[in-house]
mmCIF file of C-alpha atoms in Angstrom:
data_model
loop_
_atom_site.group_PDB
_atom_site.id
_atom_site.type_symbol
_atom_site.label_atom_id
_atom_site.label_comp_id
_atom_site.label_asym_id
_atom_site.label_seq_id
_atom_site.Cartn_x
_atom_site.Cartn_y
_atom_site.Cartn_z
ATOM 1 C CA MET A 16 3.067 -1.768 -20.171
ATOM 2 C CA ILE A 17 1.595 -4.958 -18.752
ATOM 3 C CA LYS A 18 -0.850 -7.061 -20.704
ATOM 4 C CA LEU A 19 -3.162 -9.407 -18.823
ATOM 5 C CA PHE A 20 -6.314 -11.061 -20.168
ATOM 6 C CA ASN A 21 -5.976 -8.945 -23.321
ATOM 7 C CA LEU A 22 -6.173 -5.756 -21.214
ATOM 8 C CA ARG A 23 -3.315 -3.273 -21.045
ATOM 9 C CA TYR A 24 -2.154 -1.813 -17.762
ATOM 10 C CA THR A 25 0.415 0.921 -17.354
ATOM 11 C CA CYS A 26 2.603 1.186 -14.267
ATOM 12 C CA HIS A 27 2.488 4.677 -12.834
ATOM 13 C CA LYS A 28 5.867 5.646 -11.404
ATOM 14 C CA LYS A 29 4.548 8.497 -9.275
ATOM 15 C CA ARG A 30 1.858 6.550 -7.419
ATOM 16 C CA ILE A 31 2.396 3.844 -4.852
ATOM 17 C CA GLU A 32 0.275 1.582 -2.675
ATOM 18 C CA ILE A 33 1.550 0.509 0.734
ATOM 19 C CA ASP A 34 -0.036 -2.365 2.650
ATOM 20 C CA LEU A 35 0.406 -1.282 6.272
ATOM 21 C CA THR A 36 -1.237 -4.361 7.762
ATOM 22 C CA TYR A 37 -3.293 -7.349 6.750
ATOM 23 C CA ALA A 38 -5.482 -7.156 9.848
ATOM 24 C CA CYS A 39 -9.085 -6.922 8.740
ATOM 25 C CA GLN A 40 -12.561 -7.043 10.243
ATOM 26 C CA LEU A 41 -13.924 -8.324 6.880
ATOM 27 C CA SER A 42 -16.935 -6.024 7.029
ATOM 28 C CA CYS A 43 -16.395 -3.593 4.139
ATOM 29 C CA PHE A 44 -19.027 -3.713 1.434
ATOM 30 C CA ASN A 45 -17.633 -5.196 -1.794
ATOM 31 C CA CYS A 46 -14.235 -6.052 -0.265
ATOM 32 C CA SER A 47 -11.722 -7.535 -2.694
ATOM 33 C CA ARG A 48 -8.630 -7.817 -0.492
ATOM 34 C CA SER A 49 -8.880 -11.589 0.217
ATOM 35 C CA CYS A 50 -7.499 -11.215 3.753
ATOM 36 C CA SER A 51 -9.520 -14.166 4.972
ATOM 37 C CA GLN A 52 -7.927 -16.497 2.416
ATOM 38 C CA ALA A 53 -4.399 -16.018 3.718
ATOM 39 C CA PRO A 54 -4.675 -14.568 7.231
ATOM 40 C CA THR A 55 -1.494 -13.155 8.715
ATOM 41 C CA SER A 56 -0.513 -10.839 11.518
ATOM 42 C CA GLU A 57 2.302 -9.273 9.483
ATOM 43 C CA ARG A 58 2.445 -5.506 9.356
ATOM 44 C CA MET A 59 4.923 -2.779 8.527
ATOM 45 C CA THR A 60 6.821 -1.296 11.416
ATOM 46 C CA ILE A 61 7.119 2.431 12.018
ATOM 47 C CA GLU A 62 10.841 2.048 11.287
ATOM 48 C CA GLN A 63 10.099 0.561 7.842
ATOM 49 C CA ILE A 64 7.726 3.410 7.021
ATOM 50 C CA LYS A 65 10.265 6.023 8.181
ATOM 51 C CA LYS A 66 12.948 4.317 6.059
ATOM 52 C CA PHE A 67 10.673 4.444 2.994
ATOM 53 C CA ILE A 68 10.035 8.168 3.559
ATOM 54 C CA LYS A 69 13.735 8.909 4.073
ATOM 55 C CA GLU A 70 14.733 6.953 0.950
ATOM 56 C CA SER A 71 12.096 8.786 -1.081
ATOM 57 C CA ILE A 72 13.413 12.156 0.101
ATOM 58 C CA ASP A 73 17.063 11.140 -0.369
ATOM 59 C CA ASN A 74 16.311 10.015 -3.937
ATOM 60 C CA ASN A 75 14.295 13.154 -4.688
ATOM 61 C CA ILE A 76 11.127 11.151 -5.339
ATOM 62 C CA ARG A 77 7.991 13.258 -5.135
ATOM 63 C CA TRP A 78 5.020 10.911 -4.994
ATOM 64 C CA GLU A 79 1.858 12.115 -6.689
ATOM 65 C CA ARG A 80 -0.231 9.765 -4.548
ATOM 66 C CA ILE A 81 0.484 7.332 -1.724
ATOM 67 C CA ARG A 82 -2.386 4.968 -0.917
ATOM 68 C CA LEU A 83 -2.363 3.285 2.495
ATOM 69 C CA LEU A 84 -3.978 -0.121 2.194
ATOM 70 C CA GLY A 85 -4.027 -3.418 3.946
ATOM 71 C CA GLY A 86 -6.594 -5.388 5.159
ATOM 72 C CA GLU A 87 -7.842 -2.364 7.072
ATOM 73 C CA PRO A 88 -4.969 0.135 7.526
ATOM 74 C CA THR A 89 -6.635 1.876 10.470
ATOM 75 C CA LEU A 90 -6.302 -1.379 12.450
ATOM 76 C CA HIS A 91 -2.523 -0.966 12.491
ATOM 77 C CA PRO A 92 -1.651 -0.393 16.163
ATOM 78 C CA ASP A 93 0.503 2.641 15.279
ATOM 79 C CA PHE A 94 -1.729 4.040 12.525
ATOM 80 C CA PHE A 95 -2.021 7.545 13.956
ATOM 81 C CA GLU A 96 1.707 7.757 14.695
#
């Protein structure tokens, strides 16, 4: 349990968020990702994503939900791969 500003937050161990890239066109309505404040060209490689998947399988982790985030995850050059 995490307490911040008198609000309680619970970590969910079966849900994960992965930031694929921080590339962003900054055009989404109500964006809260702050990509323009700390711009970077960093992104996950396909090898890193494959390693995450393999480690999850090897450790018998069955994710309830995996959210692909970023800036804009579809701007990752290998998104469809």
